[in-house]
Amino acid sequence: MNAGTRLGVVALSLLVMAALVATGCAKKEVGPSKGQNVDTLVVAMGADARSLDPHATNDQPSARVMKLVYNRLMYQTEDLKIENDLVESYNAVSSTVFEFKLRPNVKFHNGETLSSNDVKFTFERMIANKAPAAFLVAALDKVEVIDALNFRMILKYPFGPFVTHLAHTATSIVNEKAVTAGGADYGRNPVGTGPFKFVEWKAGDSITLAAYDAYHLGAPKAKTIRFRFIPEDANRAIALETGEADIVYDVGPNDYKNLDAIPEIDAKRIAGLTTFYMGFNMAKKPFDDVRVRRAINLALDVDTATRVAFEGFAVPAKGPLAPTVQFADTSLPGYGYDPAKAKQLLAEAGYANGFKTSIWTNNNPIRVKFAEIFQEQLRQVGIECAIEIMEFAPYLDRTALGEHDMFMLGWVAVTGDADYGMYSLFHSTQFGDAGNRTFYKNPKVDELLDKGRVSVNPEDRRAAYAEAQKLVYEDAPWVFLAFREDLNATRNYVKGFVPHAAGHHNLYKVYNE
Amino acid sequence: MSHTIIAPPAGTAAATASPVKKRSQLAEVWRRLVRNKMAMFGLVVISLIIAAAITADWISPYDYRTQDLNAISQKPNAQHILGTDDLGRDILSRIIHGTRISLLVGFVSVSISVAVGGGLGAVSGYYGGTLDNVIMRFMDVLLAIPSILLAIAIVSAFGGGIINVMIAVGISSVPSYARIVKASVISIKENEFIEAARAIGASDFRIVTKHILPNAMAPIIVQATLGVAGAILSAAGLSFIGMGIQPPTPEWGAMLSNGRHIIRTAWHVATFPGLAIMLTIFALNLLGDGLRDALDPRLKN
Amino acid sequence: MHKYILRRVLLLIPVMLGVSFVVFTIMFFTPGDPAKIMLGERAPAEEVALLRTQMGLDDPFHIQFFNFVKNAVQGDLGRSLVTKRPVAAEIWSRFPATLQLSAAAVLIAILMGIPIGIISATKQYSAFDMISMVIALLGVSMPNFWQGMMMILLFSITFRVLPSSGYGTLGHLIMPAATIGTSAAAVITRMTRSSMLEVVRQDYIRTARAKGLSERVVINRHALKNALIPIVTVIGLQFGSLLGGAVLTESIFSWPGVGRFMVDAIRTKDYPSVQGGVLMLALTFSIVNLAVDILYAYIDPRIKAQYK
């Protein structure tokens, strides 16, 4: 290379740098109002939906889209009250028979009018297809059509939270004709009665919905909604910051502080419905001994761990139910942090020199963080534990089989009802996959949970759940960790966004100003 | 992963392995290596990293496990030269202890690849025929599966942990060694001294291990040096997506991965382990390139 | 020549069988029950057992493998356990994104790697050689995921010139392609340099020089043409491995490619997707490399003669 070319190379690199600096100076600021595509609301969430057929899946990203495409018979408000949705009125004829009357003139996106037959078809299909969320309507015996708008639901046994379950996105009402027409690909061509109709699905990238102008409550405010899938927490936050997204779901705790400090961004934190816990495998020694379980509860500084793991965006848990859940007992005292007493209890149980064990978790960063903190704190009382991180599917399988020692998991009481929040986790008929991975068995608790489930009187239910929570607290099948807050954020030109504690937010009246 | 490190055209180094191995030849290689400043820089860095790994318990300012939950994510300061991580652990101490993990993963996975790949390559090259065909088709199979996906699948089938990671990373780079060794063996086995050994009744095993492999070492050493770098990167990549080594092991990729959640507020948590990975890989590559030049007499000026 | 191509194409069959076997075996040993994944974790045990029988999951390993191969040959890769869509459709809908990214990355790598490699080789041990080799080495030394993060911080946050994530426009393509492209460029640079160094020492180059041809003509006409063969091979290999190997970069930039889909499938034990996906990636990889081999068999008469 001669002197000339060398000079050329130097000049070129200087030019590139200059261009970078220049573009940097001219950086596009995203101001208080959305410059372009005002009609499109861009929502960023962490994962792609699996299917938009409510009977094919029960995952959160799908539920968030289905919430907008479909309606349910009942509607769960942002403060977890149950109201009528597609139903105009209903009454309980007996503890096992409900009569419903549909709103008239509700049209599906394909032009069909909603009728009792669609309701019957929906629930029969849900059960026949063995939908992943079919357990929600396990109590349902049959749906009887009275006429086009009136129908009757008959239960096999009294079930307190039944009507609440009819607000779950998995019980969305589908149209028989559309389902038949869609065939095996119905999950990609969903037809509902909701405020937005399905337009396009770019696998792994985005789902686009358009306003359904004939929506029975009036056309929605936004013309188009585009859900984008951005798996990395930090990148979702960045997308909001740069204006690539208007709303971001599930903001990471650390990003929340950054976003909150930006004047053009409204960061919203609300109490959630999720309980984080570390369970003991009570079918195994030494966790069959209540003294060991209590000792570990005492050996762990849960408050500090929660503050660190959630960056302050969670409330340390004292019992099994988040305070937002109906019938949660907020008066339980919690175990507190007392390593000396922990050691004493361990000695009483015959483990004065500690023991070796393990903490299992899936690779959720917050759970791993808790596990790492606990590993170190348990080391202080002589308990050596290994951390086993595995993928979610094998993790659920192996904990259901009881191969674990201690394990980290969360439970979302989606319906906001104590039955959903406790039955699967603590009833002895629910061992393994159903949810009771601690293999906890207390006949008195079983009895109370059954009572809470079948009785229709709220005060009876409250009393049963209060006692059940107290017993669970004393038996300590878990280390009660934290109730996570739900963190979401929007650009401040987004109007009308009210987050829902269960995570599926209603965007019917949300728009860019 | 796209960090596949490719050897020079298979003929280059293989053809150079001279049938006679003399001490003076080693000295000549060393002399050429020493003259290469960049390779020496690489060698010095690698030596320092090895020294750090050996003396980690003494030179680390803190225990790499000790957490201070009241001093999390501190910026670099007088007490913690590289700051603290998201659990209040000293980053410098963790990076120092991390040298052990990275070197272990690098060397063991490459040893696995060399042993398995080299063995198969030697057999394939020496015997030829159907056996060669079968082995090479199997190598084509492994080569056709993207190596990072193969490693992820193996770890997800058999669980995380350092041993499985080493096996997964090792297996996924077997084919390149098999090819190199096979090429070397073919070029050497026609030599007269092999004929001579065969004439005096040496067994095939003896011929391969005593006569052929030592003469095929040059390209293997070069590829292995670069392979250690690739293995460290692959292991870091596995840790990055949460499928690697279990905590509290201070693996650099895992440290980087933890830090990425807080990169906006605490840049140092992800940056220093990233630099540690980069420096190590860089040094190994310099050394590998230098070795390649030094072992190839045709590149003599 | 046709015989050679035919032979190579036929050889794909055992290789694809082998790929299926390896992947099938690994997935077979992965814990997690596919029937349970389909029905959800709360499904009653009897129903899971029934579905297991229907899906043939209780059959012995060799029967299951045989059935998989039989269906795959007929073009049926099964349905995803997670999305319930045909695996072929799932892969196909992500293939354009992957192809786009790999092609752009390889293009960047070629544009950077070959010129730098040539100059380095012709000026061995010069300052340019040293500096460009250091830069090339830094390119391979940086973990992709780290480089990606740094680029987002620089170009999306600080300068606000490029979108941080997503797919669709040229702007979205630049950062992920550059992230992968630089490490591929490093490989190509080193290959070009050593291949050129090899060639310039050959007799015919000396002859060309002796004939008094200008250095530029010697390098461009004679040396480069012969040095290209191993370089083209490396480019082919790089392109092939990028098709499925850009997993981490795809995650960082939310790129809806096949690699990310495969990792998700492995994680959820969506075994039809894993098997089908790896099979399709392996096939593409093999075809790309076959194409490269045939290509330079045409370029290089010596190789062509070998296979007549």
mmCIF file of N, CA and C in Angstrom, chain C residues 158-258:
data_model
loop_
_atom_site.group_PDB
_atom_site.id
_atom_site.type_symbol
_atom_site.label_atom_id
_atom_site.label_comp_id
_atom_site.label_asym_id
_atom_site.label_seq_id
_atom_site.Cartn_x
_atom_site.Cartn_y
_atom_site.Cartn_z
ATOM 1 N N THR C 158 -27.776 5.983 22.923
ATOM 2 C CA THR C 158 -26.994 7.212 22.912
ATOM 3 C C THR C 158 -27.240 8.019 21.643
ATOM 4 N N PHE C 159 -27.117 7.352 20.489
ATOM 5 C CA PHE C 159 -27.253 8.105 19.246
ATOM 6 C C PHE C 159 -28.673 8.108 18.685
ATOM 7 N N ARG C 160 -29.498 7.175 19.134
ATOM 8 C CA ARG C 160 -30.868 7.083 18.623
ATOM 9 C C ARG C 160 -30.933 6.992 17.096
ATOM 10 N N VAL C 161 -30.038 6.232 16.490
ATOM 11 C CA VAL C 161 -30.068 6.135 15.035
ATOM 12 C C VAL C 161 -30.639 4.819 14.537
ATOM 13 N N LEU C 162 -30.636 3.778 15.356
ATOM 14 C CA LEU C 162 -31.114 2.485 14.893
ATOM 15 C C LEU C 162 -32.114 1.906 15.886
ATOM 16 N N PRO C 163 -33.129 1.204 15.370
ATOM 17 C CA PRO C 163 -34.084 0.568 16.284
ATOM 18 C C PRO C 163 -33.398 -0.534 17.098
ATOM 19 N N SER C 164 -33.798 -0.687 18.354
ATOM 20 C CA SER C 164 -33.094 -1.596 19.251
ATOM 21 C C SER C 164 -33.461 -3.052 19.009
ATOM 22 N N SER C 165 -34.652 -3.303 18.479
ATOM 23 C CA SER C 165 -35.059 -4.690 18.324
ATOM 24 C C SER C 165 -36.182 -4.776 17.313
ATOM 25 N N GLY C 166 -36.389 -5.983 16.827
ATOM 26 C CA GLY C 166 -37.492 -6.208 15.908
ATOM 27 C C GLY C 166 -37.004 -6.546 14.520
ATOM 28 N N TYR C 167 -37.952 -6.607 13.587
ATOM 29 C CA TYR C 167 -37.686 -7.173 12.274
ATOM 30 C C TYR C 167 -38.543 -6.460 11.254
ATOM 31 N N GLY C 168 -38.011 -6.262 10.076
ATOM 32 C CA GLY C 168 -38.853 -5.693 9.028
ATOM 33 C C GLY C 168 -38.112 -4.751 8.108
ATOM 34 N N THR C 169 -37.472 -3.719 8.668
ATOM 35 C CA THR C 169 -36.823 -2.744 7.796
ATOM 36 C C THR C 169 -35.313 -2.961 7.764
ATOM 37 N N LEU C 170 -34.653 -2.222 6.865
ATOM 38 C CA LEU C 170 -33.200 -2.298 6.754
ATOM 39 C C LEU C 170 -32.554 -1.871 8.077
ATOM 40 N N GLY C 171 -33.153 -0.863 8.704
ATOM 41 C CA GLY C 171 -32.636 -0.373 9.982
ATOM 42 C C GLY C 171 -32.569 -1.476 11.023
ATOM 43 N N HIS C 172 -33.599 -2.323 11.032
ATOM 44 C CA HIS C 172 -33.618 -3.414 12.007
ATOM 45 C C HIS C 172 -32.506 -4.427 11.743
ATOM 46 N N LEU C 173 -32.118 -4.517 10.470
ATOM 47 C CA LEU C 173 -31.168 -5.563 10.079
ATOM 48 C C LEU C 173 -29.721 -5.196 10.429
ATOM 49 N N ILE C 174 -29.428 -3.880 10.438
ATOM 50 C CA ILE C 174 -28.022 -3.461 10.519
ATOM 51 C C ILE C 174 -27.286 -4.006 11.745
ATOM 52 N N MET C 175 -27.829 -3.772 12.936
ATOM 53 C CA MET C 175 -27.065 -4.176 14.127
ATOM 54 C C MET C 175 -26.887 -5.682 14.277
ATOM 55 N N PRO C 176 -27.968 -6.484 14.174
ATOM 56 C CA PRO C 176 -27.718 -7.927 14.294
ATOM 57 C C PRO C 176 -26.767 -8.453 13.214
ATOM 58 N N ALA C 177 -26.921 -7.937 11.986
ATOM 59 C CA ALA C 177 -26.040 -8.416 10.911
ATOM 60 C C ALA C 177 -24.601 -8.011 11.196
ATOM 61 N N ALA C 178 -24.410 -6.796 11.705
ATOM 62 C CA ALA C 178 -23.046 -6.356 12.005
ATOM 63 C C ALA C 178 -22.457 -7.168 13.148
ATOM 64 N N THR C 179 -23.286 -7.490 14.151
ATOM 65 C CA THR C 179 -22.801 -8.265 15.290
ATOM 66 C C THR C 179 -22.241 -9.610 14.835
ATOM 67 N N ILE C 180 -23.031 -10.314 14.035
ATOM 68 C CA ILE C 180 -22.562 -11.623 13.570
ATOM 69 C C ILE C 180 -21.511 -11.440 12.492
ATOM 70 N N GLY C 181 -21.729 -10.417 11.646
ATOM 71 C CA GLY C 181 -20.833 -10.193 10.523
ATOM 72 C C GLY C 181 -19.399 -9.971 10.955
ATOM 73 N N THR C 182 -19.187 -9.223 12.049
ATOM 74 C CA THR C 182 -17.806 -8.938 12.435
ATOM 75 C C THR C 182 -17.066 -10.199 12.850
ATOM 76 N N SER C 183 -17.754 -11.120 13.551
ATOM 77 C CA SER C 183 -16.993 -12.317 13.924
ATOM 78 C C SER C 183 -16.760 -13.216 12.720
ATOM 79 N N ALA C 184 -17.731 -13.248 11.810
ATOM 80 C CA ALA C 184 -17.511 -14.021 10.583
ATOM 81 C C ALA C 184 -16.411 -13.347 9.745
ATOM 82 N N ALA C 185 -16.389 -12.012 9.755
ATOM 83 C CA ALA C 185 -15.367 -11.285 9.001
ATOM 84 C C ALA C 185 -13.984 -11.640 9.511
ATOM 85 N N ALA C 186 -13.866 -11.758 10.821
ATOM 86 C CA ALA C 186 -12.567 -12.090 11.394
ATOM 87 C C ALA C 186 -12.082 -13.427 10.867
ATOM 88 N N VAL C 187 -13.001 -14.394 10.816
ATOM 89 C CA VAL C 187 -12.621 -15.721 10.326
ATOM 90 C C VAL C 187 -12.188 -15.626 8.864
ATOM 91 N N ILE C 188 -12.965 -14.879 8.079
ATOM 92 C CA ILE C 188 -12.662 -14.783 6.651
ATOM 93 C C ILE C 188 -11.348 -14.010 6.422
ATOM 94 N N THR C 189 -11.128 -12.959 7.213
ATOM 95 C CA THR C 189 -9.881 -12.204 7.080
ATOM 96 C C THR C 189 -8.675 -13.111 7.288
ATOM 97 N N ARG C 190 -8.724 -13.894 8.368
ATOM 98 C CA ARG C 190 -7.571 -14.744 8.669
ATOM 99 C C ARG C 190 -7.378 -15.793 7.586
ATOM 100 N N MET C 191 -8.509 -16.325 7.112
ATOM 101 C CA MET C 191 -8.431 -17.340 6.080
ATOM 102 C C MET C 191 -7.832 -16.758 4.811
ATOM 103 N N THR C 192 -8.331 -15.568 4.426
ATOM 104 C CA THR C 192 -7.836 -14.932 3.211
ATOM 105 C C THR C 192 -6.346 -14.679 3.324
ATOM 106 N N ARG C 193 -5.931 -14.168 4.475
ATOM 107 C CA ARG C 193 -4.526 -13.845 4.668
ATOM 108 C C ARG C 193 -3.663 -15.096 4.524
ATOM 109 N N SER C 194 -4.033 -16.155 5.233
ATOM 110 C CA SER C 194 -3.132 -17.320 5.195
ATOM 111 C C SER C 194 -3.180 -18.000 3.832
ATOM 112 N N SER C 195 -4.361 -17.983 3.201
ATOM 113 C CA SER C 195 -4.477 -18.594 1.893
ATOM 114 C C SER C 195 -3.663 -17.818 0.859
ATOM 115 N N MET C 196 -3.714 -16.483 0.961
ATOM 116 C CA MET C 196 -2.930 -15.657 0.044
ATOM 117 C C MET C 196 -1.438 -15.870 0.274
ATOM 118 N N LEU C 197 -1.042 -15.924 1.526
ATOM 119 C CA LEU C 197 0.365 -16.129 1.847
ATOM 120 C C LEU C 197 0.857 -17.430 1.241
ATOM 121 N N GLU C 198 -0.010 -18.429 1.308
ATOM 122 C CA GLU C 198 0.300 -19.729 0.751
ATOM 123 C C GLU C 198 0.538 -19.616 -0.750
ATOM 124 N N VAL C 199 -0.403 -18.934 -1.397
ATOM 125 C CA VAL C 199 -0.377 -18.879 -2.859
ATOM 126 C C VAL C 199 0.789 -18.046 -3.389
ATOM 127 N N VAL C 200 1.065 -16.910 -2.737
ATOM 128 C CA VAL C 200 2.092 -16.034 -3.304
ATOM 129 C C VAL C 200 3.477 -16.674 -3.301
ATOM 130 N N ARG C 201 3.596 -17.786 -2.550
ATOM 131 C CA ARG C 201 4.891 -18.456 -2.532
ATOM 132 C C ARG C 201 5.032 -19.479 -3.662
ATOM 133 N N GLN C 202 3.927 -19.702 -4.392
ATOM 134 C CA GLN C 202 3.967 -20.729 -5.439
ATOM 135 C C GLN C 202 4.810 -20.270 -6.630
ATOM 136 N N ASP C 203 5.277 -21.253 -7.365
ATOM 137 C CA ASP C 203 6.151 -20.965 -8.503
ATOM 138 C C ASP C 203 5.502 -20.076 -9.555
ATOM 139 N N TYR C 204 4.219 -20.373 -9.839
ATOM 140 C CA TYR C 204 3.613 -19.626 -10.942
ATOM 141 C C TYR C 204 3.487 -18.143 -10.630
ATOM 142 N N ILE C 205 3.402 -17.803 -9.350
ATOM 143 C CA ILE C 205 3.356 -16.393 -8.996
ATOM 144 C C ILE C 205 4.738 -15.777 -9.241
ATOM 145 N N ARG C 206 5.765 -16.546 -8.874
ATOM 146 C CA ARG C 206 7.125 -16.069 -9.134
ATOM 147 C C ARG C 206 7.324 -15.849 -10.627
ATOM 148 N N THR C 207 6.806 -16.826 -11.404
ATOM 149 C CA THR C 207 6.919 -16.704 -12.855
ATOM 150 C C THR C 207 6.212 -15.442 -13.323
ATOM 151 N N ALA C 208 5.027 -15.232 -12.823
ATOM 152 C CA ALA C 208 4.260 -14.055 -13.225
ATOM 153 C C ALA C 208 5.037 -12.783 -12.908
ATOM 154 N N ARG C 209 5.612 -12.770 -11.698
ATOM 155 C CA ARG C 209 6.393 -11.590 -11.315
ATOM 156 C C ARG C 209 7.592 -11.433 -12.235
ATOM 157 N N ALA C 210 8.226 -12.599 -12.520
ATOM 158 C CA ALA C 210 9.436 -12.564 -13.353
ATOM 159 C C ALA C 210 9.127 -12.039 -14.744
ATOM 160 N N LYS C 211 7.877 -12.356 -15.197
ATOM 161 C CA LYS C 211 7.491 -11.872 -16.519
ATOM 162 C C LYS C 211 7.336 -10.359 -16.535
ATOM 163 N N GLY C 212 7.404 -9.747 -15.352
ATOM 164 C CA GLY C 212 7.346 -8.299 -15.276
ATOM 165 C C GLY C 212 5.936 -7.751 -15.165
ATOM 166 N N LEU C 213 4.981 -8.644 -14.809
ATOM 167 C CA LEU C 213 3.618 -8.149 -14.608
ATOM 168 C C LEU C 213 3.590 -7.260 -13.362
ATOM 169 N N SER C 214 2.683 -6.278 -13.381
ATOM 170 C CA SER C 214 2.600 -5.377 -12.226
ATOM 171 C C SER C 214 2.077 -6.159 -11.016
ATOM 172 N N GLU C 215 2.417 -5.681 -9.845
ATOM 173 C CA GLU C 215 2.018 -6.356 -8.612
ATOM 174 C C GLU C 215 0.498 -6.510 -8.541
ATOM 175 N N ARG C 216 -0.212 -5.464 -9.019
ATOM 176 C CA ARG C 216 -1.674 -5.519 -8.946
ATOM 177 C C ARG C 216 -2.224 -6.640 -9.803
ATOM 178 N N VAL C 217 -1.668 -6.770 -10.994
ATOM 179 C CA VAL C 217 -2.133 -7.835 -11.880
ATOM 180 C C VAL C 217 -1.798 -9.197 -11.280
ATOM 181 N N VAL C 218 -0.611 -9.299 -10.716
ATOM 182 C CA VAL C 218 -0.212 -10.581 -10.120
ATOM 183 C C VAL C 218 -1.184 -10.967 -9.009
ATOM 184 N N ILE C 219 -1.447 -10.006 -8.140
ATOM 185 C CA ILE C 219 -2.329 -10.312 -7.001
ATOM 186 C C ILE C 219 -3.755 -10.593 -7.470
ATOM 187 N N ASN C 220 -4.312 -9.676 -8.248
ATOM 188 C CA ASN C 220 -5.726 -9.800 -8.594
ATOM 189 C C ASN C 220 -6.006 -10.926 -9.570
ATOM 190 N N ARG C 221 -5.153 -11.047 -10.612
ATOM 191 C CA ARG C 221 -5.450 -12.051 -11.633
ATOM 192 C C ARG C 221 -5.033 -13.444 -11.197
ATOM 193 N N HIS C 222 -3.833 -13.517 -10.675
ATOM 194 C CA HIS C 222 -3.270 -14.851 -10.475
ATOM 195 C C HIS C 222 -3.416 -15.370 -9.053
ATOM 196 N N ALA C 223 -2.979 -14.565 -8.099
ATOM 197 C CA ALA C 223 -2.954 -15.075 -6.727
ATOM 198 C C ALA C 223 -4.364 -15.250 -6.182
ATOM 199 N N LEU C 224 -5.160 -14.203 -6.275
ATOM 200 C CA LEU C 224 -6.486 -14.221 -5.662
ATOM 201 C C LEU C 224 -7.331 -15.377 -6.182
ATOM 202 N N LYS C 225 -7.274 -15.572 -7.506
ATOM 203 C CA LYS C 225 -8.108 -16.600 -8.100
ATOM 204 C C LYS C 225 -7.820 -17.968 -7.468
ATOM 205 N N ASN C 226 -6.553 -18.226 -7.242
ATOM 206 C CA ASN C 226 -6.210 -19.529 -6.664
ATOM 207 C C ASN C 226 -6.423 -19.585 -5.166
ATOM 208 N N ALA C 227 -6.281 -18.426 -4.524
ATOM 209 C CA ALA C 227 -6.465 -18.401 -3.073
ATOM 210 C C ALA C 227 -7.939 -18.514 -2.705
ATOM 211 N N LEU C 228 -8.814 -18.233 -3.684
ATOM 212 C CA LEU C 228 -10.244 -18.160 -3.380
ATOM 213 C C LEU C 228 -10.859 -19.480 -2.933
ATOM 214 N N ILE C 229 -10.289 -20.601 -3.398
ATOM 215 C CA ILE C 229 -10.973 -21.871 -3.134
ATOM 216 C C ILE C 229 -11.209 -22.131 -1.639
ATOM 217 N N PRO C 230 -10.136 -22.115 -0.823
ATOM 218 C CA PRO C 230 -10.412 -22.325 0.606
ATOM 219 C C PRO C 230 -11.265 -21.200 1.201
ATOM 220 N N ILE C 231 -11.131 -19.978 0.662
ATOM 221 C CA ILE C 231 -11.919 -18.867 1.198
ATOM 222 C C ILE C 231 -13.406 -19.121 0.944
ATOM 223 N N VAL C 232 -13.711 -19.576 -0.279
ATOM 224 C CA VAL C 232 -15.115 -19.857 -0.595
ATOM 225 C C VAL C 232 -15.656 -20.958 0.320
ATOM 226 N N THR C 233 -14.816 -21.962 0.592
ATOM 227 C CA THR C 233 -15.260 -23.026 1.498
ATOM 228 C C THR C 233 -15.624 -22.452 2.854
ATOM 229 N N VAL C 234 -14.742 -21.581 3.359
ATOM 230 C CA VAL C 234 -14.997 -21.006 4.678
ATOM 231 C C VAL C 234 -16.270 -20.173 4.654
ATOM 232 N N ILE C 235 -16.464 -19.418 3.579
ATOM 233 C CA ILE C 235 -17.677 -18.604 3.487
ATOM 234 C C ILE C 235 -18.908 -19.509 3.514
ATOM 235 N N GLY C 236 -18.829 -20.608 2.777
ATOM 236 C CA GLY C 236 -19.939 -21.556 2.773
ATOM 237 C C GLY C 236 -20.214 -22.102 4.157
ATOM 238 N N LEU C 237 -19.150 -22.511 4.848
ATOM 239 C CA LEU C 237 -19.301 -23.058 6.195
ATOM 240 C C LEU C 237 -19.892 -22.013 7.141
ATOM 241 N N GLN C 238 -19.384 -20.788 7.035
ATOM 242 C CA GLN C 238 -19.871 -19.715 7.890
ATOM 243 C C GLN C 238 -21.362 -19.483 7.652
ATOM 244 N N PHE C 239 -21.726 -19.388 6.363
ATOM 245 C CA PHE C 239 -23.111 -19.145 6.019
ATOM 246 C C PHE C 239 -23.986 -20.266 6.572
ATOM 247 N N GLY C 240 -23.519 -21.484 6.385
ATOM 248 C CA GLY C 240 -24.263 -22.625 6.884
ATOM 249 C C GLY C 240 -24.446 -22.587 8.379
ATOM 250 N N SER C 241 -23.362 -22.270 9.102
ATOM 251 C CA SER C 241 -23.481 -22.330 10.555
ATOM 252 C C SER C 241 -24.286 -21.149 11.089
ATOM 253 N N LEU C 242 -24.325 -20.048 10.333
ATOM 254 C CA LEU C 242 -25.122 -18.908 10.777
ATOM 255 C C LEU C 242 -26.614 -19.204 10.734
ATOM 256 N N LEU C 243 -27.000 -20.098 9.807
ATOM 257 C CA LEU C 243 -28.429 -20.364 9.644
ATOM 258 C C LEU C 243 -29.085 -20.780 10.951
ATOM 259 N N GLY C 244 -28.388 -21.592 11.714
ATOM 260 C CA GLY C 244 -29.008 -22.023 12.961
ATOM 261 C C GLY C 244 -28.248 -21.552 14.171
ATOM 262 N N GLY C 245 -27.091 -20.952 13.924
ATOM 263 C CA GLY C 245 -26.204 -20.691 15.042
ATOM 264 C C GLY C 245 -26.260 -19.296 15.599
ATOM 265 N N ALA C 246 -27.102 -18.446 15.034
ATOM 266 C CA ALA C 246 -27.131 -17.063 15.501
ATOM 267 C C ALA C 246 -28.092 -16.884 16.671
ATOM 268 N N VAL C 247 -28.202 -17.950 17.463
ATOM 269 C CA VAL C 247 -29.194 -18.004 18.530
ATOM 270 C C VAL C 247 -29.121 -16.809 19.486
ATOM 271 N N LEU C 248 -27.919 -16.550 19.985
ATOM 272 C CA LEU C 248 -27.788 -15.516 21.015
ATOM 273 C C LEU C 248 -28.076 -14.141 20.440
ATOM 274 N N THR C 249 -27.567 -13.897 19.231
ATOM 275 C CA THR C 249 -27.803 -12.604 18.602
ATOM 276 C C THR C 249 -29.292 -12.419 18.323
ATOM 277 N N GLU C 250 -29.942 -13.479 17.888
ATOM 278 C CA GLU C 250 -31.383 -13.384 17.632
ATOM 279 C C GLU C 250 -32.139 -13.022 18.897
ATOM 280 N N SER C 251 -31.710 -13.571 20.038
ATOM 281 C CA SER C 251 -32.388 -13.243 21.297
ATOM 282 C C SER C 251 -32.174 -11.783 21.669
ATOM 283 N N ILE C 252 -30.917 -11.342 21.569
ATOM 284 C CA ILE C 252 -30.603 -9.969 21.970
ATOM 285 C C ILE C 252 -31.419 -8.959 21.169
ATOM 286 N N PHE C 253 -31.569 -9.219 19.864
ATOM 287 C CA PHE C 253 -32.250 -8.239 19.024
ATOM 288 C C PHE C 253 -33.703 -8.611 18.733
ATOM 289 N N SER C 254 -34.257 -9.562 19.473
ATOM 290 C CA SER C 254 -35.640 -10.016 19.244
ATOM 291 C C SER C 254 -35.878 -10.323 17.771
ATOM 292 N N TRP C 255 -34.949 -10.975 17.161
ATOM 293 C CA TRP C 255 -35.054 -11.302 15.740
ATOM 294 C C TRP C 255 -35.849 -12.594 15.608
ATOM 295 N N PRO C 256 -36.948 -12.583 14.833
ATOM 296 C CA PRO C 256 -37.814 -13.778 14.813
ATOM 297 C C PRO C 256 -37.282 -14.874 13.900
ATOM 298 N N GLY C 257 -36.106 -15.389 14.214
ATOM 299 C CA GLY C 257 -35.482 -16.380 13.345
ATOM 300 C C GLY C 257 -35.647 -17.807 13.833
ATOM 301 N N VAL C 258 -35.123 -18.718 13.030
ATOM 302 C CA VAL C 258 -35.241 -20.144 13.322
ATOM 303 C C VAL C 258 -34.446 -20.522 14.581
#
